[in-house]
Amino acid sequence: MEELDGEPVVTLIPGVNSKKQMCFDWGPGEILVCETFFNQKETSEMVPSCPFIHIIRKDVDVYSKILRKLFNESHGIFVGLQRIEEELNGKSRKAQLVRVSKNYRSVIRACMEEMHQVALAGKDGASGHQFSSQVSILSAMELIWNLCEILFIEVAPAGPLLLHLLDWVRLHVCEVDSLLADVLGTGNPSKHESFWNLVTILVLQGRLDEARQMLSREADANPASGDMCHILGDLMRTMPILSPGNTQTLTELELKWQHWREECERHLQDNTFAASPALESLCKIMLGDEATLLEQKELLNNWYHFLVTRLLYSHPTVKPIDLHIYAQSSLDMFLGGESSPEPLDNILMAAFEFDIHQVIKECSIALSNWWFVAHLTDLLDHCRLLQSHNLYFGSNMREFLLLEYASGLFAHHSLWQLGVDYFDHCPELGRVSLELHIERIPLITEQKALKVLRICEQRQMTEQVRSICKVLAMKALRDSRLGSALSWSIRAKDAAFATLVSDRFLRDYCEHGCFSDLDLIDNLGPAMMLSDRLTFLGKYREFHRLYGERCFSGASALLLSLMTSRIAPRSFWMTLLTDALPLLEQKQVIFSAEQTYALMRCLEDLTSRKLECEEPDAQKPQDDDIETTKLEMLRLALARNLARAIIKEGSLEGS
Amino acid sequence: MESICAKFVSQKISKTRWRPLPAGSLQTAETFATGSWDNEDNYVSLWSIGDFGNLDSDGGFEGDHQLLCEIRHGGDVMDLQFFDQERIVAASSTGCITVFLHHTNNQTLSINQQWKTAHHHTKSYSAYRGAPCTGIVCDNPEIVTVGEDGRINLFRVDHKEAVRTIDNADSSTLHAVTFLRTPEIVTVNSIGQLKIWDFRQQGNEPAQILSLNGDRVPLHCVDRHPNQQHVVATGGQDGMLSIWDVRQGTMPVSLLKAHEAEMWEVHFHPSKPDHLFTCSEDGSLWHWDASIDMPEKSSLFHQGGRSSTFLSQSISNQANVQQSISSWLSTDPAKDRIEITSLLPTRTLSVNSLDVLGPCLVCGTDAEAIYVTRQLFS
């Protein structure tokens, strides 16, 4: 057992007296909790203070209406990702994976925006607060995912790495855009109270073109500082940056950058900007002066912004492996010992250290759902970054997380369909889990049952198919829907149940003298072979049809064969023999002599057995009377028929 | 077909239906209803694809459908039909039939009429057990419903009780119903039979039974050709599309291999009946075009070529092909040119329902998305 990473959180269940003994039971995604009477001395205290059984859900986010969109949409992306798998290699594969990662992120963003709208529209404070906390969780997810995308999937080398990180910061510290619109919206931007803040933020984010435009506005409005603004603007313009289409090498870039930096330093030493503290501070920022940067804590918002700005102006060609050194020092400097790092800081730090497992572990602890870690881990696994890691229980980490997530989906009354595909892509334990979960889905309508059956049939889960069909057949039988019951047992290929239903049909026939559900029985086709009793039912009905159509010779042969082949249950022989009576009494001879002998044999067989196992006082004498009359009538009819048959056959031969 | 627009709606959609256009109207469809299933709370919702979002929105797509109103519905919505412009009839898994009224002035839905025990098991182990109602069809003022209890009900919208009930009309589950000619309906059941019922006849025997021979594959949906009332299309559990001529024979005229799983709905285009639309549990939505008879059109399957696994299995058992112009009954393999286009960009979970009206198509899926396209024939 590994050591715990933290104290488990205590969850108080409203309405449950925690001082009393409680009992619980594990479910797939939930726990049942209730109070017990255990350890109570007096019977007067037997009144339960809480008569309820509580269901404790683990994965609460599954029940959020807006997050359902995230689950559904990302399910499509997940399935698509599993398909691209083996086809591609090298560069195109990487491009594909990056695109998948971006798709995931855009789904998170869409969800975040909707949540944001709802939070704004929400009138009551409580739910509004809940939504805005969800927004911040989603935003953190996207932040982490984006960083992981840059570091693990894109695997940007020195140079482009910084460009990606800049984009990352710009995307997540986006208050500047509204501020920019606000400042530009006024008639005289340079007189706006936040003007210098805005310019500073632009510089901090490396948006130097925009910063330059703002400075030129200041120069126009304030001719006294015009020269200074122009000089700083020129410095901004000439700062060497690696552009994506450029072919220059890193060494060339570094050389140019050194020259530029020296020029900046010279201006600072010459006190070019002495007259304007704001401009001077901007110049210092552009030199990567840490003290000046830390003065702008408010505008930087967070340590990773500080890190990226610091890298931009002091180490523009930072290598991926050096990243964690700067990250750690940036975090330390930014927090300055005043506060301790939060979970998000730890996660980002782990990412900068390229410790994927730590990232996933911290995320699992910090986030309230499995969606994020399951999907991220799966994606990273497709980047072949996780292969070495096996857990000491179950399967590997990817599979473990996917199973957790899918189980959460299955606990939901409606999202279970999504879970199926996740189980499908867990090679080791997925199938077993699916088998266990799928049988437990409540089946209210046949349509839902058909959907579940389709899932099972596609995966050759014959045991589950049988069990589901049996449940449905049983339900139909209880509702006296014999036709449905029979259809389901045929689909389940459940011979025992088909026999049971066939017996019900025969019993109904004996009671009412007519068959119900003829549309089904007449069209059994090859399904009739499922059980002997079902075959008998079908054949017996065929006998009635032939008889009804006055096709007597066919009917009589069928009737006899039902008994001689022993398909008919012995309990039913008497009925069959009685059915033979009208045939024996027809004008023309239907049963041949040989057939009549066979019938007689059947009758004797039946009566002799009856004598053997007869219990003296079990049967009422009245029943006996009817039985005896029936027997005598049969014997008489058989004897008469035999006589006629012998004469007919003899005369035919003679003629 | 790039202009298909998807929206995730946080509920599994079981049915989608366009609101019919007023007679003689030149407008295109703009309102549709949806029903959800398998939720804790299910809803009947009305949506608009009107253009009102176009001017002010910068991020909103053109034609993104907006929710107009919704009302809670007890049980899964098993079927949904517009009775007229304002009224929608919904079938529930509880066996209840509800008529909802749409108030256009304040965009709300209310219950107009309800038959709570329309479908139920008569000899159940518990005192009363509702049976899911699986299909409805409306022809003002009549509503016909069928259910898992094998019962057929005929309601009139202004009557409190059923006008006619056929108990035990079917020994198995009835899956769908549609009108053939006014007093005649056709039902399909779970043992591959198509039955025609005539309400003028008394008793509970069908006027005619047609069936798939052999495997008794359950039929899930049925639609009648809008102009030729003897031509009927059905979809089965194995995804097969069957075309029937109810005037002759007891077997389908042709069987077309289509989807890989249950075909949940089949619809002839109401005004262009050479076009047919089907959707399936396998997550696909297909457009069948039988209007092509130009031999020079070389490619049988054009750009939407995902579906090119199509394989025609027309059974030429009709010796006397009548001079009917219906392209669906033609059994000459050489002329059997049906072009199939897959309408959804990617495979999703089951597409449960679809509806077509003019150039517009709407469909709903188990992946909780509603897809709408307004340029079917562009």
GROMACS .gro file of N, CA, C and O in nm, chain A residues 413-511:
model
  396
  413HIS      N    1  -2.828   0.792  -1.440
  413HIS     CA    2  -2.943   0.724  -1.502
  413HIS      C    3  -2.946   0.738  -1.653
  413HIS      O    4  -3.014   0.664  -1.721
  414SER      N    5  -2.875   0.836  -1.705
  414SER     CA    6  -2.890   0.863  -1.848
  414SER      C    7  -2.758   0.855  -1.926
  414SER      O    8  -2.758   0.826  -2.044
  415LEU      N    9  -2.647   0.881  -1.859
  415LEU     CA   10  -2.520   0.889  -1.931
  415LEU      C   11  -2.451   0.755  -1.951
  415LEU      O   12  -2.343   0.747  -2.006
  416TRP      N   13  -2.517   0.647  -1.906
  416TRP     CA   14  -2.453   0.516  -1.912
  416TRP      C   15  -2.411   0.477  -2.053
  416TRP      O   16  -2.312   0.408  -2.072
  417GLN      N   17  -2.484   0.526  -2.154
  417GLN     CA   18  -2.449   0.488  -2.291
  417GLN      C   19  -2.309   0.535  -2.329
  417GLN      O   20  -2.240   0.469  -2.408
  418LEU      N   21  -2.268   0.650  -2.274
  418LEU     CA   22  -2.135   0.702  -2.305
  418LEU      C   23  -2.028   0.610  -2.246
  418LEU      O   24  -1.922   0.590  -2.305
  419GLY      N   25  -2.059   0.557  -2.128
  419GLY     CA   26  -1.961   0.476  -2.057
  419GLY      C   27  -1.917   0.354  -2.136
  419GLY      O   28  -1.803   0.308  -2.123
  420VAL      N   29  -2.008   0.303  -2.219
  420VAL     CA   30  -1.980   0.180  -2.292
  420VAL      C   31  -1.852   0.191  -2.375
  420VAL      O   32  -1.765   0.104  -2.370
  421ASP      N   33  -1.838   0.301  -2.448
  421ASP     CA   34  -1.722   0.315  -2.535
  421ASP      C   35  -1.592   0.328  -2.455
  421ASP      O   36  -1.486   0.287  -2.502
  422TYR      N   37  -1.602   0.386  -2.336
  422TYR     CA   38  -1.481   0.397  -2.254
  422TYR      C   39  -1.438   0.258  -2.207
  422TYR      O   40  -1.320   0.224  -2.209
  423PHE      N   41  -1.535   0.178  -2.164
  423PHE     CA   42  -1.501   0.041  -2.123
  423PHE      C   43  -1.440  -0.036  -2.240
  423PHE      O   44  -1.348  -0.115  -2.223
  424ASP      N   45  -1.493  -0.011  -2.360
  424ASP     CA   46  -1.442  -0.081  -2.478
  424ASP      C   47  -1.293  -0.059  -2.499
  424ASP      O   48  -1.224  -0.144  -2.554
  425HIS      N   49  -1.247   0.057  -2.458
  425HIS     CA   50  -1.107   0.087  -2.483
  425HIS      C   51  -1.019   0.065  -2.361
  425HIS      O   52  -0.911   0.121  -2.351
  426CYS      N   53  -1.068  -0.015  -2.269
  426CYS     CA   54  -0.985  -0.061  -2.158
  426CYS      C   55  -0.957  -0.208  -2.183
  426CYS      O   56  -1.043  -0.293  -2.157
  427PRO      N   57  -0.841  -0.240  -2.236
  427PRO     CA   58  -0.818  -0.377  -2.282
  427PRO      C   59  -0.827  -0.482  -2.171
  427PRO      O   60  -0.868  -0.594  -2.196
  428GLU      N   61  -0.788  -0.448  -2.049
  428GLU     CA   62  -0.779  -0.554  -1.949
  428GLU      C   63  -0.908  -0.578  -1.872
  428GLU      O   64  -0.959  -0.689  -1.867
  429LEU      N   65  -0.958  -0.472  -1.810
  429LEU     CA   66  -1.072  -0.491  -1.721
  429LEU      C   67  -1.201  -0.432  -1.776
  429LEU      O   68  -1.305  -0.439  -1.713
  430GLY      N   69  -1.191  -0.372  -1.895
  430GLY     CA   70  -1.307  -0.303  -1.951
  430GLY      C   71  -1.425  -0.395  -1.971
  430GLY      O   72  -1.538  -0.364  -1.933
  431ARG      N   73  -1.400  -0.510  -2.030
  431ARG     CA   74  -1.510  -0.598  -2.063
  431ARG      C   75  -1.580  -0.651  -1.939
  431ARG      O   76  -1.702  -0.652  -1.930
  432VAL      N   77  -1.502  -0.691  -1.842
  432VAL     CA   78  -1.562  -0.742  -1.718
  432VAL      C   79  -1.648  -0.633  -1.653
  432VAL      O   80  -1.760  -0.659  -1.607
  433SER      N   81  -1.593  -0.511  -1.651
  433SER     CA   82  -1.667  -0.403  -1.589
  433SER      C   83  -1.798  -0.380  -1.662
  433SER      O   84  -1.902  -0.361  -1.600
  434LEU      N   85  -1.788  -0.380  -1.796
  434LEU     CA   86  -1.909  -0.357  -1.876
  434LEU      C   87  -2.012  -0.466  -1.846
  434LEU      O   88  -2.130  -0.439  -1.827
  435GLU      N   89  -1.963  -0.591  -1.838
  435GLU     CA   90  -2.056  -0.701  -1.812
  435GLU      C   91  -2.128  -0.681  -1.679
  435GLU      O   92  -2.247  -0.705  -1.668
  436LEU      N   93  -2.052  -0.635  -1.580
  436LEU     CA   94  -2.113  -0.618  -1.448
  436LEU      C   95  -2.211  -0.501  -1.447
  436LEU      O   96  -2.315  -0.507  -1.383
  437HIS      N   97  -2.174  -0.395  -1.518
  437HIS     CA   98  -2.259  -0.276  -1.514
  437HIS      C   99  -2.385  -0.293  -1.598
  437HIS      O  100  -2.492  -0.249  -1.559
  438ILE      N  101  -2.369  -0.355  -1.714
  438ILE     CA  102  -2.478  -0.352  -1.813
  438ILE      C  103  -2.600  -0.430  -1.764
  438ILE      O  104  -2.714  -0.396  -1.795
  439GLU      N  105  -2.574  -0.531  -1.682
  439GLU     CA  106  -2.687  -0.611  -1.633
  439GLU      C  107  -2.770  -0.534  -1.531
  439GLU      O  108  -2.882  -0.572  -1.501
  440ARG      N  109  -2.711  -0.429  -1.478
  440ARG     CA  110  -2.779  -0.358  -1.370
  440ARG      C  111  -2.856  -0.236  -1.416
  440ARG      O  112  -2.905  -0.158  -1.336
  441ILE      N  113  -2.864  -0.219  -1.547
  441ILE     CA  114  -2.940  -0.104  -1.598
  441ILE      C  115  -3.089  -0.136  -1.591
  441ILE      O  116  -3.133  -0.239  -1.639
  442PRO      N  117  -3.166  -0.048  -1.525
  442PRO     CA  118  -3.309  -0.075  -1.518
  442PRO      C  119  -3.374  -0.066  -1.656
  442PRO      O  120  -3.348   0.029  -1.731
  443LEU      N  121  -3.455  -0.164  -1.690
  443LEU     CA  122  -3.517  -0.166  -1.822
  443LEU      C  123  -3.665  -0.137  -1.809
  443LEU      O  124  -3.741  -0.221  -1.763
  444ILE      N  125  -3.704  -0.017  -1.845
  444ILE     CA  126  -3.844   0.022  -1.830
  444ILE      C  127  -3.921  -0.008  -1.958
  444ILE      O  128  -4.030  -0.060  -1.955
  445THR      N  129  -3.861   0.023  -2.071
  445THR     CA  130  -3.930  -0.002  -2.198
  445THR      C  131  -3.851  -0.103  -2.280
  445THR      O  132  -3.732  -0.123  -2.258
  446GLU      N  133  -3.921  -0.164  -2.373
  446GLU     CA  134  -3.852  -0.259  -2.461
  446GLU      C  135  -3.748  -0.188  -2.547
  446GLU      O  136  -3.646  -0.245  -2.582
  447GLN      N  137  -3.778  -0.063  -2.580
  447GLN     CA  138  -3.683   0.009  -2.664
  447GLN      C  139  -3.548   0.024  -2.595
  447GLN      O  140  -3.443   0.003  -2.655
  448LYS      N  141  -3.554   0.056  -2.466
  448LYS     CA  142  -3.430   0.067  -2.392
  448LYS      C  143  -3.362  -0.069  -2.384
  448LYS      O  144  -3.240  -0.081  -2.400
  449ALA      N  145  -3.443  -0.170  -2.362
  449ALA     CA  146  -3.389  -0.305  -2.356
  449ALA      C  147  -3.319  -0.342  -2.487
  449ALA      O  148  -3.211  -0.402  -2.487
  450LEU      N  149  -3.379  -0.301  -2.599
  450LEU     CA  150  -3.319  -0.332  -2.728
  450LEU      C  151  -3.184  -0.263  -2.744
  450LEU      O  152  -3.090  -0.319  -2.799
  451LYS      N  153  -3.175  -0.142  -2.692
  451LYS     CA  154  -3.049  -0.070  -2.700
  451LYS      C  155  -2.942  -0.141  -2.617
  451LYS      O  156  -2.827  -0.155  -2.660
  452VAL      N  157  -2.981  -0.184  -2.499
  452VAL     CA  158  -2.886  -0.255  -2.414
  452VAL      C  159  -2.846  -0.388  -2.480
  452VAL      O  160  -2.729  -0.425  -2.483
  453LEU      N  161  -2.946  -0.456  -2.535
  453LEU     CA  162  -2.918  -0.584  -2.601
  453LEU      C  163  -2.821  -0.566  -2.718
  453LEU      O  164  -2.732  -0.647  -2.740
  454ARG      N  165  -2.842  -0.458  -2.793
  454ARG     CA  166  -2.755  -0.431  -2.908
  454ARG      C  167  -2.610  -0.415  -2.860
  454ARG      O  168  -2.517  -0.468  -2.919
  455ILE      N  169  -2.594  -0.343  -2.750
  455ILE     CA  170  -2.460  -0.324  -2.694
  455ILE      C  171  -2.399  -0.460  -2.660
  455ILE      O  172  -2.283  -0.488  -2.692
  456CYS      N  173  -2.477  -0.546  -2.598
  456CYS     CA  174  -2.426  -0.678  -2.558
  456CYS      C  175  -2.397  -0.765  -2.680
  456CYS      O  176  -2.295  -0.833  -2.687
  457GLU      N  177  -2.488  -0.762  -2.777
  457GLU     CA  178  -2.471  -0.849  -2.893
  457GLU      C  179  -2.351  -0.809  -2.975
  457GLU      O  180  -2.278  -0.894  -3.027
  458GLN      N  181  -2.328  -0.678  -2.986
  458GLN     CA  182  -2.212  -0.634  -3.063
  458GLN      C  183  -2.082  -0.683  -3.000
  458GLN      O  184  -1.981  -0.695  -3.067
  459ARG      N  185  -2.086  -0.710  -2.872
  459ARG     CA  186  -1.964  -0.751  -2.802
  459ARG      C  187  -1.966  -0.899  -2.766
  459ARG      O  188  -1.889  -0.943  -2.682
  460GLN      N  189  -2.058  -0.972  -2.828
  460GLN     CA  190  -2.071  -1.116  -2.803
  460GLN      C  191  -2.080  -1.149  -2.654
  460GLN      O  192  -2.017  -1.243  -2.606
  461MET      N  193  -2.157  -1.070  -2.582
  461MET     CA  194  -2.173  -1.099  -2.440
  461MET      C  195  -2.298  -1.186  -2.423
  461MET      O  196  -2.402  -1.141  -2.375
  462THR      N  197  -2.286  -1.313  -2.460
  462THR     CA  198  -2.403  -1.399  -2.469
  462THR      C  199  -2.472  -1.417  -2.333
  462THR      O  200  -2.594  -1.425  -2.326
  463GLU      N  201  -2.392  -1.423  -2.229
  463GLU     CA  202  -2.450  -1.446  -2.097
  463GLU      C  203  -2.544  -1.331  -2.058
  463GLU      O  204  -2.654  -1.351  -2.009
  464GLN      N  205  -2.499  -1.207  -2.090
  464GLN     CA  206  -2.580  -1.090  -2.056
  464GLN      C  207  -2.704  -1.085  -2.145
  464GLN      O  208  -2.812  -1.048  -2.098
  465VAL      N  209  -2.687  -1.121  -2.273
  465VAL     CA  210  -2.803  -1.122  -2.363
  465VAL      C  211  -2.909  -1.216  -2.307
  465VAL      O  212  -3.027  -1.181  -2.298
  466ARG      N  213  -2.865  -1.333  -2.267
  466ARG     CA  214  -2.958  -1.431  -2.211
  466ARG      C  215  -3.029  -1.375  -2.089
  466ARG      O  216  -3.151  -1.386  -2.075
  467SER      N  217  -2.951  -1.315  -2.003
  467SER     CA  218  -3.011  -1.270  -1.877
  467SER      C  219  -3.110  -1.156  -1.902
  467SER      O  220  -3.216  -1.151  -1.841
  468ILE      N  221  -3.076  -1.065  -1.993
  468ILE     CA  222  -3.168  -0.953  -2.021
  468ILE      C  223  -3.297  -1.005  -2.085
  468ILE      O  224  -3.407  -0.968  -2.045
  469CYS      N  225  -3.281  -1.094  -2.183
  469CYS     CA  226  -3.400  -1.149  -2.247
  469CYS      C  227  -3.486  -1.222  -2.145
  469CYS      O  228  -3.609  -1.216  -2.150
  470LYS      N  229  -3.422  -1.290  -2.054
  470LYS     CA  230  -3.496  -1.366  -1.954
  470LYS      C  231  -3.576  -1.273  -1.863
  470LYS      O  232  -3.692  -1.299  -1.831
  471VAL      N  233  -3.511  -1.163  -1.825
  471VAL     CA  234  -3.582  -1.065  -1.743
  471VAL      C  235  -3.706  -1.016  -1.815
  471VAL      O  236  -3.816  -1.009  -1.759
  472LEU      N  237  -3.689  -0.985  -1.945
  472LEU     CA  238  -3.802  -0.933  -2.022
  472LEU      C  239  -3.909  -1.039  -2.041
  472LEU      O  240  -4.029  -1.010  -2.034
  473ALA      N  241  -3.865  -1.162  -2.064
  473ALA     CA  242  -3.961  -1.270  -2.083
  473ALA      C  243  -4.041  -1.291  -1.956
  473ALA      O  244  -4.163  -1.307  -1.958
  474MET      N  245  -3.972  -1.286  -1.843
  474MET     CA  246  -4.038  -1.305  -1.713
  474MET      C  247  -4.140  -1.195  -1.689
  474MET      O  248  -4.252  -1.221  -1.644
  475LYS      N  249  -4.102  -1.073  -1.721
  475LYS     CA  250  -4.190  -0.959  -1.705
  475LYS      C  251  -4.316  -0.978  -1.789
  475LYS      O  252  -4.427  -0.957  -1.741
  476ALA      N  253  -4.294  -1.017  -1.915
  476ALA     CA  254  -4.408  -1.035  -2.006
  476ALA      C  255  -4.498  -1.148  -1.956
  476ALA      O  256  -4.620  -1.138  -1.963
  477LEU      N  257  -4.437  -1.251  -1.902
  477LEU     CA  258  -4.515  -1.365  -1.852
  477LEU      C  259  -4.601  -1.322  -1.735
  477LEU      O  260  -4.718  -1.357  -1.725
  478ARG      N  261  -4.545  -1.242  -1.647
  478ARG     CA  262  -4.621  -1.194  -1.532
  478ARG      C  263  -4.738  -1.107  -1.575
  478ARG      O  264  -4.840  -1.100  -1.509
  479ASP      N  265  -4.718  -1.035  -1.686
  479ASP     CA  266  -4.826  -0.952  -1.738
  479ASP      C  267  -4.919  -1.031  -1.829
  479ASP      O  268  -5.001  -0.973  -1.899
  480SER      N  269  -4.902  -1.163  -1.829
  480SER     CA  270  -4.982  -1.251  -1.915
  480SER      C  271  -4.969  -1.217  -2.062
  480SER      O  272  -5.064  -1.231  -2.139
  481ARG      N  273  -4.855  -1.167  -2.100
  481ARG     CA  274  -4.829  -1.142  -2.242
  481ARG      C  275  -4.750  -1.261  -2.295
  481ARG      O  276  -4.627  -1.253  -2.309
  482LEU      N  277  -4.820  -1.370  -2.319
  482LEU     CA  278  -4.751  -1.494  -2.353
  482LEU      C  279  -4.672  -1.480  -2.484
  482LEU      O  280  -4.561  -1.532  -2.496
  483GLY      N  281  -4.731  -1.412  -2.581
  483GLY     CA  282  -4.663  -1.396  -2.710
  483GLY      C  283  -4.529  -1.327  -2.693
  483GLY      O  284  -4.426  -1.374  -2.743
  484SER      N  285  -4.529  -1.216  -2.619
  484SER     CA  286  -4.404  -1.145  -2.595
  484SER      C  287  -4.305  -1.233  -2.521
  484SER      O  288  -4.187  -1.238  -2.553
  485ALA      N  289  -4.356  -1.301  -2.418
  485ALA     CA  290  -4.270  -1.387  -2.338
  485ALA      C  291  -4.201  -1.491  -2.425
  485ALA      O  292  -4.081  -1.516  -2.414
  486LEU      N  293  -4.279  -1.549  -2.516
  486LEU     CA  294  -4.223  -1.650  -2.604
  486LEU      C  295  -4.119  -1.589  -2.699
  486LEU      O  296  -4.010  -1.644  -2.718
  487SER      N  297  -4.152  -1.471  -2.754
  487SER     CA  298  -4.057  -1.404  -2.844
  487SER      C  299  -3.924  -1.380  -2.773
  487SER      O  300  -3.818  -1.402  -2.830
  488TRP      N  301  -3.931  -1.332  -2.649
  488TRP     CA  302  -3.807  -1.303  -2.577
  488TRP      C  303  -3.730  -1.429  -2.546
  488TRP      O  304  -3.607  -1.431  -2.554
  489SER      N  305  -3.801  -1.537  -2.510
  489SER     CA  306  -3.725  -1.658  -2.478
  489SER      C  307  -3.665  -1.718  -2.605
  489SER      O  308  -3.558  -1.779  -2.600
  490ILE      N  309  -3.732  -1.696  -2.720
  490ILE     CA  310  -3.672  -1.742  -2.845
  490ILE      C  311  -3.546  -1.661  -2.874
  490ILE      O  312  -3.442  -1.714  -2.912
  491ARG      N  313  -3.554  -1.530  -2.850
  491ARG     CA  314  -3.437  -1.446  -2.875
  491ARG      C  315  -3.322  -1.486  -2.782
  491ARG      O  316  -3.206  -1.486  -2.821
  492ALA      N  317  -3.356  -1.522  -2.659
  492ALA     CA  318  -3.252  -1.561  -2.563
  492ALA      C  319  -3.203  -1.703  -2.590
  492ALA      O  320  -3.108  -1.747  -2.529
  493LYS      N  321  -3.269  -1.775  -2.681
  493LYS     CA  322  -3.243  -1.916  -2.705
  493LYS      C  323  -3.249  -1.994  -2.574
  493LYS      O  324  -3.166  -2.080  -2.545
  494ASP      N  325  -3.348  -1.960  -2.495
  494ASP     CA  326  -3.362  -2.017  -2.362
  494ASP      C  327  -3.468  -2.128  -2.368
  494ASP      O  328  -3.587  -2.104  -2.360
  495ALA      N  329  -3.420  -2.252  -2.384
  495ALA     CA  330  -3.511  -2.363  -2.407
  495ALA      C  331  -3.603  -2.387  -2.287
  495ALA      O  332  -3.723  -2.408  -2.302
  496ALA      N  333  -3.547  -2.378  -2.168
  496ALA     CA  334  -3.626  -2.407  -2.048
  496ALA      C  335  -3.742  -2.309  -2.036
  496ALA      O  336  -3.856  -2.347  -2.008
  497PHE      N  337  -3.712  -2.183  -2.063
  497PHE     CA  338  -3.817  -2.083  -2.050
  497PHE      C  339  -3.921  -2.099  -2.161
  497PHE      O  340  -4.041  -2.082  -2.137
  498ALA      N  341  -3.873  -2.133  -2.281
  498ALA     CA  342  -3.966  -2.155  -2.392
  498ALA      C  343  -4.062  -2.268  -2.357
  498ALA      O  344  -4.182  -2.262  -2.387
  499THR      N  345  -4.010  -2.372  -2.290
  499THR     CA  346  -4.094  -2.483  -2.247
  499THR      C  347  -4.201  -2.435  -2.149
  499THR      O  348  -4.319  -2.468  -2.161
  500LEU      N  349  -4.156  -2.352  -2.055
  500LEU     CA  350  -4.247  -2.297  -1.955
  500LEU      C  351  -4.361  -2.221  -2.022
  500LEU      O  352  -4.479  -2.240  -1.991
  501VAL      N  353  -4.325  -2.133  -2.117
  501VAL     CA  354  -4.427  -2.052  -2.184
  501VAL      C  355  -4.517  -2.140  -2.268
  501VAL      O  356  -4.639  -2.122  -2.269
  502SER      N  357  -4.457  -2.238  -2.336
  502SER     CA  358  -4.539  -2.329  -2.419
  502SER      C  359  -4.641  -2.400  -2.332
  502SER      O  360  -4.756  -2.418  -2.372
  503ASP      N  361  -4.599  -2.440  -2.213
  503ASP     CA  362  -4.693  -2.507  -2.122
  503ASP      C  363  -4.808  -2.416  -2.085
  503ASP      O  364  -4.923  -2.461  -2.075
  504ARG      N  365  -4.774  -2.286  -2.065
  504ARG     CA  366  -4.881  -2.190  -2.035
  504ARG      C  367  -4.979  -2.182  -2.151
  504ARG      O  368  -5.101  -2.178  -2.131
  505PHE      N  369  -4.927  -2.182  -2.274
  505PHE     CA  370  -5.013  -2.178  -2.392
  505PHE      C  371  -5.105  -2.300  -2.393
  505PHE      O  372  -5.225  -2.289  -2.416
  506LEU      N  373  -5.046  -2.418  -2.368
  506LEU     CA  374  -5.123  -2.542  -2.373
  506LEU      C  375  -5.228  -2.544  -2.263
  506LEU      O  376  -5.341  -2.589  -2.283
  507ARG      N  377  -5.189  -2.492  -2.147
  507ARG     CA  378  -5.284  -2.489  -2.036
  507ARG      C  379  -5.402  -2.399  -2.071
  507ARG      O  380  -5.518  -2.434  -2.049
  508ASP      N  381  -5.369  -2.282  -2.128
  508ASP     CA  382  -5.474  -2.190  -2.170
  508ASP      C  383  -5.565  -2.256  -2.272
  508ASP      O  384  -5.686  -2.237  -2.269
  509TYR      N  385  -5.502  -2.336  -2.360
  509TYR     CA  386  -5.582  -2.404  -2.462
  509TYR      C  387  -5.678  -2.503  -2.396
  509TYR      O  388  -5.796  -2.508  -2.430
  510CYS      N  389  -5.626  -2.579  -2.298
  510CYS     CA  390  -5.710  -2.677  -2.232
  510CYS      C  391  -5.825  -2.608  -2.159
  510CYS      O  392  -5.936  -2.661  -2.151
  511GLU      N  393  -5.797  -2.486  -2.104
  511GLU     CA  394  -5.900  -2.417  -2.029
  511GLU      C  395  -6.006  -2.356  -2.120
  511GLU      O  396  -6.124  -2.360  -2.092
   0.00000   0.00000   0.00000
